[in-house]
mmCIF file with all atom_site columns, C-alpha atoms and ligand atoms in Angstrom:
data_model
loop_
_atom_site.group_PDB
_atom_site.id
_atom_site.type_symbol
_atom_site.label_atom_id
_atom_site.label_alt_id
_atom_site.label_comp_id
_atom_site.label_asym_id
_atom_site.label_entity_id
_atom_site.label_seq_id
_atom_site.pdbx_PDB_ins_code
_atom_site.Cartn_x
_atom_site.Cartn_y
_atom_site.Cartn_z
_atom_site.occupancy
_atom_site.B_iso_or_equiv
_atom_site.pdbx_formal_charge
_atom_site.auth_seq_id
_atom_site.auth_comp_id
_atom_site.auth_asym_id
_atom_site.auth_atom_id
_atom_site.pdbx_PDB_model_num
ATOM   1   C CA . MET U 1 1   ? 27.932 -15.861 -14.480 1.00 92.00 ? 1   MET U CA 1
ATOM   2   C CA . ARG U 1 2   ? 24.420 -14.890 -13.433 1.00 97.00 ? 2   ARG U CA 1
ATOM   3   C CA . THR U 1 3   ? 23.047 -11.476 -14.268 1.00 98.00 ? 3   THR U CA 1
ATOM   4   C CA . LEU U 1 4   ? 20.802 -9.740  -11.754 1.00 98.00 ? 4   LEU U CA 1
ATOM   5   C CA . LEU U 1 5   ? 18.851 -6.663  -12.845 1.00 98.00 ? 5   LEU U CA 1
ATOM   6   C CA . LEU U 1 6   ? 18.202 -4.078  -10.112 1.00 99.00 ? 6   LEU U CA 1
ATOM   7   C CA . LEU U 1 7   ? 15.460 -1.578  -10.983 1.00 99.00 ? 7   LEU U CA 1
ATOM   8   C CA . HIS U 1 8   ? 14.593 1.625   -9.142  1.00 98.00 ? 8   HIS U CA 1
ATOM   9   C CA . GLY U 1 9   ? 11.570 3.821   -9.722  1.00 98.00 ? 9   GLY U CA 1
ATOM   10  C CA . PRO U 1 10  ? 10.813 7.487   -9.066  1.00 98.00 ? 10  PRO U CA 1
ATOM   11  C CA . ASN U 1 11  ? 12.418 9.701   -6.423  1.00 98.00 ? 11  ASN U CA 1
ATOM   12  C CA . LEU U 1 12  ? 14.916 7.044   -5.402  1.00 98.00 ? 12  LEU U CA 1
ATOM   13  C CA . SER U 1 13  ? 17.554 9.130   -7.191  1.00 98.00 ? 13  SER U CA 1
ATOM   14  C CA . GLN U 1 14  ? 17.167 11.497  -4.221  1.00 98.00 ? 14  GLN U CA 1
ATOM   15  C CA . LEU U 1 15  ? 18.252 8.995   -1.568  1.00 98.00 ? 15  LEU U CA 1
ATOM   16  C CA . GLY U 1 16  ? 20.691 10.449  0.901   1.00 95.00 ? 16  GLY U CA 1
ATOM   17  C CA . SER U 1 17  ? 18.797 13.719  1.248   1.00 95.00 ? 17  SER U CA 1
ATOM   18  C CA . ARG U 1 18  ? 15.243 12.356  0.931   1.00 94.00 ? 18  ARG U CA 1
ATOM   19  C CA . ASP U 1 19  ? 13.568 11.730  4.303   1.00 94.00 ? 19  ASP U CA 1
ATOM   20  C CA . PRO U 1 20  ? 16.553 10.010  5.971   1.00 95.00 ? 20  PRO U CA 1
ATOM   21  C CA . ALA U 1 21  ? 14.343 8.978   8.917   1.00 94.00 ? 21  ALA U CA 1
ATOM   22  C CA . GLN U 1 22  ? 12.455 6.664   6.523   1.00 95.00 ? 22  GLN U CA 1
ATOM   23  C CA . TYR U 1 23  ? 15.074 5.850   3.920   1.00 97.00 ? 23  TYR U CA 1
ATOM   24  C CA . GLY U 1 24  ? 18.383 6.145   5.740   1.00 94.00 ? 24  GLY U CA 1
ATOM   25  C CA . PRO U 1 25  ? 21.449 8.318   5.098   1.00 96.00 ? 25  PRO U CA 1
ATOM   26  C CA . ASP U 1 26  ? 22.833 6.448   2.098   1.00 97.00 ? 26  ASP U CA 1
ATOM   27  C CA . SER U 1 27  ? 22.799 7.685   -1.493  1.00 98.00 ? 27  SER U CA 1
ATOM   28  C CA . LEU U 1 28  ? 21.418 5.581   -4.338  1.00 98.00 ? 28  LEU U CA 1
ATOM   29  C CA . GLU U 1 29  ? 25.001 4.912   -5.405  1.00 98.00 ? 29  GLU U CA 1
ATOM   30  C CA . GLU U 1 30  ? 25.768 3.455   -1.969  1.00 98.00 ? 30  GLU U CA 1
ATOM   31  C CA . VAL U 1 31  ? 22.596 1.369   -2.003  1.00 98.00 ? 31  VAL U CA 1
ATOM   32  C CA . VAL U 1 32  ? 23.483 -0.022  -5.425  1.00 98.00 ? 32  VAL U CA 1
ATOM   33  C CA . GLY U 1 33  ? 27.055 -0.600  -4.229  1.00 98.00 ? 33  GLY U CA 1
ATOM   34  C CA . THR U 1 34  ? 25.763 -2.787  -1.397  1.00 98.00 ? 34  THR U CA 1
ATOM   35  C CA . ALA U 1 35  ? 23.738 -4.854  -3.865  1.00 98.00 ? 35  ALA U CA 1
ATOM   36  C CA . ARG U 1 36  ? 26.701 -5.096  -6.256  1.00 98.00 ? 36  ARG U CA 1
ATOM   37  C CA . GLN U 1 37  ? 29.024 -6.269  -3.485  1.00 98.00 ? 37  GLN U CA 1
ATOM   38  C CA . GLU U 1 38  ? 26.601 -9.012  -2.427  1.00 98.00 ? 38  GLU U CA 1
ATOM   39  C CA . ALA U 1 39  ? 26.105 -10.012 -6.060  1.00 98.00 ? 39  ALA U CA 1
ATOM   40  C CA . ALA U 1 40  ? 29.878 -10.348 -6.530  1.00 98.00 ? 40  ALA U CA 1
ATOM   41  C CA . ALA U 1 41  ? 30.077 -12.459 -3.348  1.00 98.00 ? 41  ALA U CA 1
ATOM   42  C CA . ASN U 1 42  ? 27.482 -14.732 -4.952  1.00 97.00 ? 42  ASN U CA 1
ATOM   43  C CA . ASN U 1 43  ? 29.348 -14.876 -8.246  1.00 96.00 ? 43  ASN U CA 1
ATOM   44  C CA . ALA U 1 44  ? 26.761 -12.734 -10.004 1.00 98.00 ? 44  ALA U CA 1
ATOM   45  C CA . HIS U 1 45  ? 26.884 -9.549  -12.068 1.00 98.00 ? 45  HIS U CA 1
ATOM   46  C CA . LEU U 1 46  ? 24.473 -6.754  -11.150 1.00 98.00 ? 46  LEU U CA 1
ATOM   47  C CA . GLU U 1 47  ? 23.059 -4.330  -13.685 1.00 98.00 ? 47  GLU U CA 1
ATOM   48  C CA . HIS U 1 48  ? 21.251 -1.233  -12.417 1.00 98.00 ? 48  HIS U CA 1
ATOM   49  C CA . LEU U 1 49  ? 18.678 1.196   -13.788 1.00 98.00 ? 49  LEU U CA 1
ATOM   50  C CA . GLN U 1 50  ? 16.906 4.044   -11.995 1.00 98.00 ? 50  GLN U CA 1
ATOM   51  C CA . THR U 1 51  ? 14.328 6.159   -13.796 1.00 98.00 ? 51  THR U CA 1
ATOM   52  C CA . GLU U 1 52  ? 11.639 8.744   -13.181 1.00 98.00 ? 52  GLU U CA 1
ATOM   53  C CA . HIS U 1 53  ? 9.768  7.484   -16.265 1.00 98.00 ? 53  HIS U CA 1
ATOM   54  C CA . GLU U 1 54  ? 7.455  4.518   -15.984 1.00 98.00 ? 54  GLU U CA 1
ATOM   55  C CA . GLY U 1 55  ? 7.735  3.610   -19.675 1.00 98.00 ? 55  GLY U CA 1
ATOM   56  C CA . VAL U 1 56  ? 11.517 3.254   -19.359 1.00 98.00 ? 56  VAL U CA 1
ATOM   57  C CA . LEU U 1 57  ? 11.015 0.685   -16.626 1.00 98.00 ? 57  LEU U CA 1
ATOM   58  C CA . LEU U 1 58  ? 8.363  -1.126  -18.667 1.00 98.00 ? 58  LEU U CA 1
ATOM   59  C CA . GLU U 1 59  ? 10.648 -1.299  -21.717 1.00 98.00 ? 59  GLU U CA 1
ATOM   60  C CA . ARG U 1 60  ? 13.553 -2.582  -19.605 1.00 98.00 ? 60  ARG U CA 1
ATOM   61  C CA . LEU U 1 61  ? 11.325 -5.297  -18.154 1.00 98.00 ? 61  LEU U CA 1
ATOM   62  C CA . HIS U 1 62  ? 10.194 -6.301  -21.640 1.00 98.00 ? 62  HIS U CA 1
ATOM   63  C CA . ALA U 1 63  ? 13.819 -6.509  -22.813 1.00 98.00 ? 63  ALA U CA 1
ATOM   64  C CA . ALA U 1 64  ? 14.678 -8.624  -19.772 1.00 98.00 ? 64  ALA U CA 1
ATOM   65  C CA . ARG U 1 65  ? 12.451 -11.386 -21.142 1.00 97.00 ? 65  ARG U CA 1
ATOM   66  C CA . ALA U 1 66  ? 15.069 -12.211 -23.778 1.00 97.00 ? 66  ALA U CA 1
ATOM   67  C CA . ASP U 1 67  ? 18.406 -10.609 -22.871 1.00 97.00 ? 67  ASP U CA 1
ATOM   68  C CA . GLY U 1 68  ? 19.778 -13.199 -20.470 1.00 96.00 ? 68  GLY U CA 1
ATOM   69  C CA . THR U 1 69  ? 18.594 -11.535 -17.254 1.00 98.00 ? 69  THR U CA 1
ATOM   70  C CA . ASP U 1 70  ? 18.487 -14.258 -14.611 1.00 98.00 ? 70  ASP U CA 1
ATOM   71  C CA . ALA U 1 71  ? 16.609 -12.432 -11.842 1.00 98.00 ? 71  ALA U CA 1
ATOM   72  C CA . ILE U 1 72  ? 14.959 -9.087  -11.123 1.00 98.00 ? 72  ILE U CA 1
ATOM   73  C CA . LEU U 1 73  ? 15.238 -6.992  -7.968  1.00 98.00 ? 73  LEU U CA 1
ATOM   74  C CA . ILE U 1 74  ? 12.839 -4.070  -7.924  1.00 99.00 ? 74  ILE U CA 1
ATOM   75  C CA . ASN U 1 75  ? 12.138 -1.072  -5.742  1.00 99.00 ? 75  ASN U CA 1
ATOM   76  C CA . ALA U 1 76  ? 9.485  0.699   -7.788  1.00 98.00 ? 76  ALA U CA 1
ATOM   77  C CA . GLY U 1 77  ? 9.021  3.531   -5.276  1.00 98.00 ? 77  GLY U CA 1
ATOM   78  C CA . ALA U 1 78  ? 5.492  4.935   -5.325  1.00 98.00 ? 78  ALA U CA 1
ATOM   79  C CA . TRP U 1 79  ? 4.621  2.948   -8.485  1.00 98.00 ? 79  TRP U CA 1
ATOM   80  C CA . THR U 1 80  ? 4.610  -0.049  -6.137  1.00 98.00 ? 80  THR U CA 1
ATOM   81  C CA . HIS U 1 81  ? 1.233  1.093   -4.913  1.00 98.00 ? 81  HIS U CA 1
ATOM   82  C CA . THR U 1 82  ? -0.324 2.260   -8.173  1.00 98.00 ? 82  THR U CA 1
ATOM   83  C CA . SER U 1 83  ? 1.086  0.680   -11.317 1.00 98.00 ? 83  SER U CA 1
ATOM   84  C CA . TYR U 1 84  ? -0.910 -2.159  -12.826 1.00 98.00 ? 84  TYR U CA 1
ATOM   85  C CA . ALA U 1 85  ? 1.236  -1.679  -15.940 1.00 98.00 ? 85  ALA U CA 1
ATOM   86  C CA . LEU U 1 86  ? 4.393  -2.604  -14.014 1.00 98.00 ? 86  LEU U CA 1
ATOM   87  C CA . ARG U 1 87  ? 2.532  -5.448  -12.383 1.00 98.00 ? 87  ARG U CA 1
ATOM   88  C CA . ASP U 1 88  ? 1.557  -6.848  -15.772 1.00 98.00 ? 88  ASP U CA 1
ATOM   89  C CA . ALA U 1 89  ? 5.093  -6.446  -17.160 1.00 98.00 ? 89  ALA U CA 1
ATOM   90  C CA . LEU U 1 90  ? 6.564  -8.289  -14.160 1.00 98.00 ? 90  LEU U CA 1
ATOM   91  C CA . GLU U 1 91  ? 4.000  -11.041 -14.541 1.00 98.00 ? 91  GLU U CA 1
ATOM   92  C CA . LEU U 1 92  ? 5.340  -11.774 -18.039 1.00 98.00 ? 92  LEU U CA 1
ATOM   93  C CA . LEU U 1 93  ? 8.772  -12.637 -16.625 1.00 98.00 ? 93  LEU U CA 1
ATOM   94  C CA . GLN U 1 94  ? 9.376  -16.206 -15.502 1.00 96.00 ? 94  GLN U CA 1
ATOM   95  C CA . CYS U 1 95  ? 12.664 -15.512 -13.673 1.00 98.00 ? 95  CYS U CA 1
ATOM   96  C CA . PRO U 1 96  ? 12.958 -14.933 -9.897  1.00 98.00 ? 96  PRO U CA 1
ATOM   97  C CA . LYS U 1 97  ? 11.594 -11.510 -8.947  1.00 98.00 ? 97  LYS U CA 1
ATOM   98  C CA . VAL U 1 98  ? 12.272 -9.929  -5.558  1.00 98.00 ? 98  VAL U CA 1
ATOM   99  C CA . GLU U 1 99  ? 10.561 -6.737  -4.407  1.00 98.00 ? 99  GLU U CA 1
ATOM   100 C CA . VAL U 1 100 ? 12.574 -4.587  -2.022  1.00 98.00 ? 100 VAL U CA 1
ATOM   101 C CA . HIS U 1 101 ? 11.755 -1.461  -0.002  1.00 98.00 ? 101 HIS U CA 1
ATOM   102 C CA . LEU U 1 102 ? 14.000 0.481   2.323   1.00 98.00 ? 102 LEU U CA 1
ATOM   103 C CA . SER U 1 103 ? 11.175 1.425   4.678   1.00 98.00 ? 103 SER U CA 1
ATOM   104 C CA . ASN U 1 104 ? 8.572  -0.809  6.260   1.00 98.00 ? 104 ASN U CA 1
ATOM   105 C CA . ILE U 1 105 ? 5.672  0.005   3.929   1.00 98.00 ? 105 ILE U CA 1
ATOM   106 C CA . HIS U 1 106 ? 3.275  -1.753  6.320   1.00 98.00 ? 106 HIS U CA 1
ATOM   107 C CA . ALA U 1 107 ? 4.032  0.633   9.168   1.00 97.00 ? 107 ALA U CA 1
ATOM   108 C CA . ARG U 1 108 ? 3.417  3.893   7.304   1.00 97.00 ? 108 ARG U CA 1
ATOM   109 C CA . GLU U 1 109 ? 0.495  5.637   5.547   1.00 97.00 ? 109 GLU U CA 1
ATOM   110 C CA . ALA U 1 110 ? -2.352 3.302   4.593   1.00 98.00 ? 110 ALA U CA 1
ATOM   111 C CA . PHE U 1 111 ? -1.771 3.772   0.844   1.00 97.00 ? 111 PHE U CA 1
ATOM   112 C CA . ARG U 1 112 ? 1.737  2.323   1.155   1.00 98.00 ? 112 ARG U CA 1
ATOM   113 C CA . ALA U 1 113 ? 0.573  -0.913  2.746   1.00 98.00 ? 113 ALA U CA 1
ATOM   114 C CA . THR U 1 114 ? -0.668 -2.285  -0.574  1.00 98.00 ? 114 THR U CA 1
ATOM   115 C CA . SER U 1 115 ? 1.851  -3.377  -3.174  1.00 98.00 ? 115 SER U CA 1
ATOM   116 C CA . VAL U 1 116 ? 0.220  -4.244  -6.488  1.00 98.00 ? 116 VAL U CA 1
ATOM   117 C CA . LEU U 1 117 ? 3.568  -5.787  -7.479  1.00 98.00 ? 117 LEU U CA 1
ATOM   118 C CA . ALA U 1 118 ? 3.876  -8.213  -4.558  1.00 98.00 ? 118 ALA U CA 1
ATOM   119 C CA . PRO U 1 119 ? 1.497  -10.851 -6.000  1.00 98.00 ? 119 PRO U CA 1
ATOM   120 C CA . VAL U 1 120 ? 3.656  -11.227 -9.126  1.00 98.00 ? 120 VAL U CA 1
ATOM   121 C CA . CYS U 1 121 ? 6.982  -11.315 -7.246  1.00 98.00 ? 121 CYS U CA 1
ATOM   122 C CA . HIS U 1 122 ? 8.408  -14.366 -5.502  1.00 98.00 ? 122 HIS U CA 1
ATOM   123 C CA . GLY U 1 123 ? 8.812  -12.411 -2.298  1.00 98.00 ? 123 GLY U CA 1
ATOM   124 C CA . SER U 1 124 ? 9.300  -9.016  -0.724  1.00 98.00 ? 124 SER U CA 1
ATOM   125 C CA . ILE U 1 125 ? 11.948 -7.645  1.622   1.00 98.00 ? 125 ILE U CA 1
ATOM   126 C CA . VAL U 1 126 ? 10.827 -4.484  3.387   1.00 98.00 ? 126 VAL U CA 1
ATOM   127 C CA . GLY U 1 127 ? 11.964 -2.368  6.297   1.00 98.00 ? 127 GLY U CA 1
ATOM   128 C CA . PHE U 1 128 ? 15.639 -3.341  6.561   1.00 98.00 ? 128 PHE U CA 1
ATOM   129 C CA . GLY U 1 129 ? 17.033 -0.242  4.896   1.00 98.00 ? 129 GLY U CA 1
ATOM   130 C CA . ILE U 1 130 ? 20.169 -0.654  2.816   1.00 98.00 ? 130 ILE U CA 1
ATOM   131 C CA . ASP U 1 131 ? 20.731 -4.149  4.272   1.00 98.00 ? 131 ASP U CA 1
ATOM   132 C CA . GLY U 1 132 ? 17.553 -5.253  2.512   1.00 98.00 ? 132 GLY U CA 1
ATOM   133 C CA . TYR U 1 133 ? 19.418 -5.027  -0.784  1.00 98.00 ? 133 TYR U CA 1
ATOM   134 C CA . ALA U 1 134 ? 21.988 -7.611  0.278   1.00 98.00 ? 134 ALA U CA 1
ATOM   135 C CA . LEU U 1 135 ? 19.131 -9.797  1.533   1.00 98.00 ? 135 LEU U CA 1
ATOM   136 C CA . ALA U 1 136 ? 17.300 -9.368  -1.791  1.00 98.00 ? 136 ALA U CA 1
ATOM   137 C CA . VAL U 1 137 ? 20.383 -10.413 -3.766  1.00 98.00 ? 137 VAL U CA 1
ATOM   138 C CA . ARG U 1 138 ? 20.772 -13.478 -1.566  1.00 98.00 ? 138 ARG U CA 1
ATOM   139 C CA . ALA U 1 139 ? 17.089 -14.342 -1.951  1.00 98.00 ? 139 ALA U CA 1
ATOM   140 C CA . ALA U 1 140 ? 17.327 -14.083 -5.744  1.00 98.00 ? 140 ALA U CA 1
ATOM   141 C CA . CYS U 1 141 ? 20.489 -16.226 -5.841  1.00 98.00 ? 141 CYS U CA 1
ATOM   142 C CA . ALA U 1 142 ? 18.912 -18.815 -3.526  1.00 98.00 ? 142 ALA U CA 1
ATOM   143 C CA . LEU U 1 143 ? 15.906 -19.034 -5.832  1.00 97.00 ? 143 LEU U CA 1
ATOM   144 C CA . LEU U 1 144 ? 18.233 -19.496 -8.810  1.00 97.00 ? 144 LEU U CA 1
ATOM   145 C CA . ASP U 1 145 ? 20.219 -22.177 -6.922  1.00 96.00 ? 145 ASP U CA 1
ATOM   146 C CA . ARG U 1 146 ? 17.031 -24.076 -6.239  1.00 95.00 ? 146 ARG U CA 1
ATOM   147 C CA . ARG U 1 147 ? 16.132 -23.960 -9.922  1.00 90.00 ? 147 ARG U CA 1
ATOM   148 C CA . GLY U 1 148 ? 19.560 -25.428 -10.765 1.00 76.00 ? 148 GLY U CA 1
HETATM 149 C C1 . DQA V 2 .   ? 9.843  2.955   -0.974  1.00 72.06 ? 1   DQA V C1 1
HETATM 150 C C2 . DQA V 2 .   ? 8.458  3.040   -0.307  1.00 72.06 ? 1   DQA V C2 1
HETATM 151 C C3 . DQA V 2 .   ? 7.470  3.737   -1.206  1.00 72.06 ? 1   DQA V C3 1
HETATM 152 O O1 . DQA V 2 .   ? 6.205  3.847   -0.553  1.00 72.06 ? 1   DQA V O1 1
HETATM 153 C C4 . DQA V 2 .   ? 7.937  5.139   -1.553  1.00 72.06 ? 1   DQA V C4 1
HETATM 154 O O2 . DQA V 2 .   ? 7.034  5.746   -2.451  1.00 72.06 ? 1   DQA V O2 1
HETATM 155 C C5 . DQA V 2 .   ? 9.326  5.152   -2.076  1.00 72.06 ? 1   DQA V C5 1
HETATM 156 C C6 . DQA V 2 .   ? 10.325 4.341   -1.390  1.00 72.06 ? 1   DQA V C6 1
HETATM 157 C C7 . DQA V 2 .   ? 10.892 2.348   -0.030  1.00 72.06 ? 1   DQA V C7 1
HETATM 158 O O3 . DQA V 2 .   ? 11.941 1.922   -0.521  1.00 72.06 ? 1   DQA V O3 1
HETATM 159 O O4 . DQA V 2 .   ? 10.702 2.296   1.182   1.00 72.06 ? 1   DQA V O4 1
HETATM 160 O O5 . DQA V 2 .   ? 9.662  5.869   -3.013  1.00 72.06 ? 1   DQA V O5 1
HETATM 161 O O6 . DQA V 2 .   ? 9.749  2.135   -2.108  1.00 72.06 ? 1   DQA V O6 1
#
């Protein structure tokens, strides 16, 4: 069975009560549940980690190089726009990598329009709210199918 690793960065623990107009009414647990359900429908197991600490995410990405992780899904929150360290860690991974954002980062403040992670991911899914997580799981599984 395939293992998908879903990673969440800072402030995403606050989903549900954090700016629902941008991020929707669902809690992080519900968002992860949507991803898990789609993973199960695609015969995959989904592991999840959310952290407010950048180093924790970096260490998890390093471990993913050798622990059997088949694909990465990542919503790095504000680190999306600032973290060259996360960018470099993602670049080291050869597996499918899908960036996901609840909001449309291109339709908001100028600083959100740039993702320093996008160039080292296979693709990005932005602006579809919680549904974007099911789409991201499907995109990762489709990439894995194509690899055989
Ligand atoms: C976000 C967009 C980021 O700009 C923001 O800092 C977040 C959430 C999103 O899912 O839309 O924390 O990644």
